[in-house]
Amino acid sequence: MPALRLGDTIPNFKANTTEGSIDLYSYQGKSWVIIFSHPADFTPVCTTELGRIAVHQEEFKKRNVKLLAHSCDKLNSHVDWVNDIKSYCKDIPGDFPYPIIADETRELAVKLDMIDQNNKDDEDRALTVRALYIIDPAHKLRLSMQYPASTGRSVDEMIRVIDSLQLVDKIPQIVTPANWVPGEKVMIVPTVSDAEADKLFPGGIDRVSMPSGLTYVRTTTKYM
Ligand code: BEZ
């Protein structure tokens, strides 16, 4: 199975979920989608991940992002586990806010390249990794990450990446630096000339002087 690469079109698929049968593209509509797999139901770290994502549902909704969890466990297992997640994460507002795919045959996990390579040929032992895909409204893969079973993911990072992707889609001449969060300075793409940059960002550009003498670090806070 070839790895999914940034820019690939995510193929449409049908799946059984805790909210009935869904078709990815219909579920997605004109939204962004985050698909995230986890190793197994009724495990502690996964419980915190699904819970924290549910707690922040409004942050995703505000950004036009739909959520779709994936697991190789059975549908009735997911339904029982959701009760546990709601009990453990008491600050989930209202009903559990997103579907969880039941991929008992692992067909989708293989198709989406989410199987841990340890024990990959052993159906009973091969776990899914903590894969996470951010898919844009054109079904293109925009971010892919894989975490090991031992390490829960950061919801703040998911939201931060969405903010960055949506910003650079709006203003393709900028990029966002390490640890950037909305409101902080952004950087100007190196292929934009100085003259063009001055026209695009009349509010001001900081050109950082570097020992090399090159001025590739150009930042601005006035980009909106
Ligand atoms: C967990 O979610 O806690 C977990 C899942 C699989 C293996 C180890 C831990």
mmCIF file of N, CA and C and ligand atoms in Angstrom, residues 38-40 42-49 81 127-128 130 149-151, ligand 1:
data_model
loop_
_atom_site.group_PDB
_atom_site.id
_atom_site.type_symbol
_atom_site.label_atom_id
_atom_site.label_comp_id
_atom_site.label_asym_id
_atom_site.label_seq_id
_atom_site.Cartn_x
_atom_site.Cartn_y
_atom_site.Cartn_z
ATOM 1 N N HIS A 38 -7.141 5.510 15.989
ATOM 2 C CA HIS A 38 -6.486 5.216 17.271
ATOM 3 C C HIS A 38 -6.357 3.704 17.392
ATOM 4 N N PRO A 39 -5.505 3.238 18.291
ATOM 5 C CA PRO A 39 -5.234 1.792 18.313
ATOM 6 C C PRO A 39 -6.411 0.906 18.735
ATOM 7 N N ALA A 40 -7.169 1.304 19.740
ATOM 8 C CA ALA A 40 -8.239 0.400 20.200
ATOM 9 C C ALA A 40 -9.195 1.124 21.135
ATOM 10 N N PHE A 42 -11.592 1.401 24.520
ATOM 11 C CA PHE A 42 -11.392 1.083 25.942
ATOM 12 C C PHE A 42 -9.910 1.057 26.321
ATOM 13 N N THR A 43 -9.184 2.029 25.816
ATOM 14 C CA THR A 43 -7.782 2.191 26.202
ATOM 15 C C THR A 43 -7.630 3.628 26.722
ATOM 16 N N PRO A 44 -6.718 3.818 27.687
ATOM 17 C CA PRO A 44 -6.740 5.097 28.407
ATOM 18 C C PRO A 44 -6.387 6.322 27.578
ATOM 19 N N VAL A 45 -5.297 6.255 26.810
ATOM 20 C CA VAL A 45 -4.874 7.452 26.060
ATOM 21 C C VAL A 45 -5.922 7.808 24.996
ATOM 22 N N CYS A 46 -6.432 6.785 24.306
ATOM 23 C CA CYS A 46 -7.458 7.025 23.274
ATOM 24 C C CYS A 46 -8.691 7.681 23.890
ATOM 25 N N THR A 47 -9.046 7.274 25.094
ATOM 26 C CA THR A 47 -10.208 7.867 25.774
ATOM 27 C C THR A 47 -10.001 9.362 25.960
ATOM 28 N N THR A 48 -8.768 9.738 26.340
ATOM 29 C CA THR A 48 -8.510 11.175 26.531
ATOM 30 C C THR A 48 -8.518 11.908 25.189
ATOM 31 N N GLU A 49 -7.984 11.287 24.158
ATOM 32 C CA GLU A 49 -7.942 11.965 22.840
ATOM 33 C C GLU A 49 -9.349 12.223 22.305
ATOM 34 N N TRP A 81 -18.203 2.435 24.482
ATOM 35 C CA TRP A 81 -17.009 3.232 24.839
ATOM 36 C C TRP A 81 -17.350 4.729 24.898
ATOM 37 N N LEU A 127 -2.229 -3.328 15.185
ATOM 38 C CA LEU A 127 -3.022 -2.190 15.644
ATOM 39 C C LEU A 127 -2.963 -1.078 14.609
ATOM 40 N N THR A 128 -3.933 -0.190 14.677
ATOM 41 C CA THR A 128 -3.799 1.037 13.894
ATOM 42 C C THR A 128 -2.968 2.002 14.728
ATOM 43 N N ARG A 130 -1.839 6.052 15.718
ATOM 44 C CA ARG A 130 -2.603 7.301 15.873
ATOM 45 C C ARG A 130 -2.325 8.143 14.634
ATOM 46 N N ALA A 149 1.318 4.660 19.786
ATOM 47 C CA ALA A 149 0.250 4.383 20.754
ATOM 48 C C ALA A 149 0.530 5.031 22.103
ATOM 49 N N SER A 150 1.820 5.209 22.408
ATOM 50 C CA SER A 150 2.198 5.690 23.748
ATOM 51 C C SER A 150 1.943 7.177 23.963
ATOM 52 N N THR A 151 1.669 7.924 22.880
ATOM 53 C CA THR A 151 1.658 9.386 23.000
ATOM 54 C C THR A 151 0.365 9.982 22.454
HETATM 55 C C1 BEZ B 1 -3.992 3.819 24.948
HETATM 56 O O1 BEZ B 1 -4.775 4.458 24.258
HETATM 57 O O2 BEZ B 1 -3.852 4.074 26.137
HETATM 58 C C2 BEZ B 1 -3.185 2.697 24.358
HETATM 59 C C3 BEZ B 1 -3.597 2.083 23.206
HETATM 60 C C4 BEZ B 1 -2.840 1.034 22.677
HETATM 61 C C5 BEZ B 1 -1.677 0.624 23.306
HETATM 62 C C6 BEZ B 1 -1.266 1.293 24.450
HETATM 63 C C7 BEZ B 1 -2.012 2.332 24.986
#
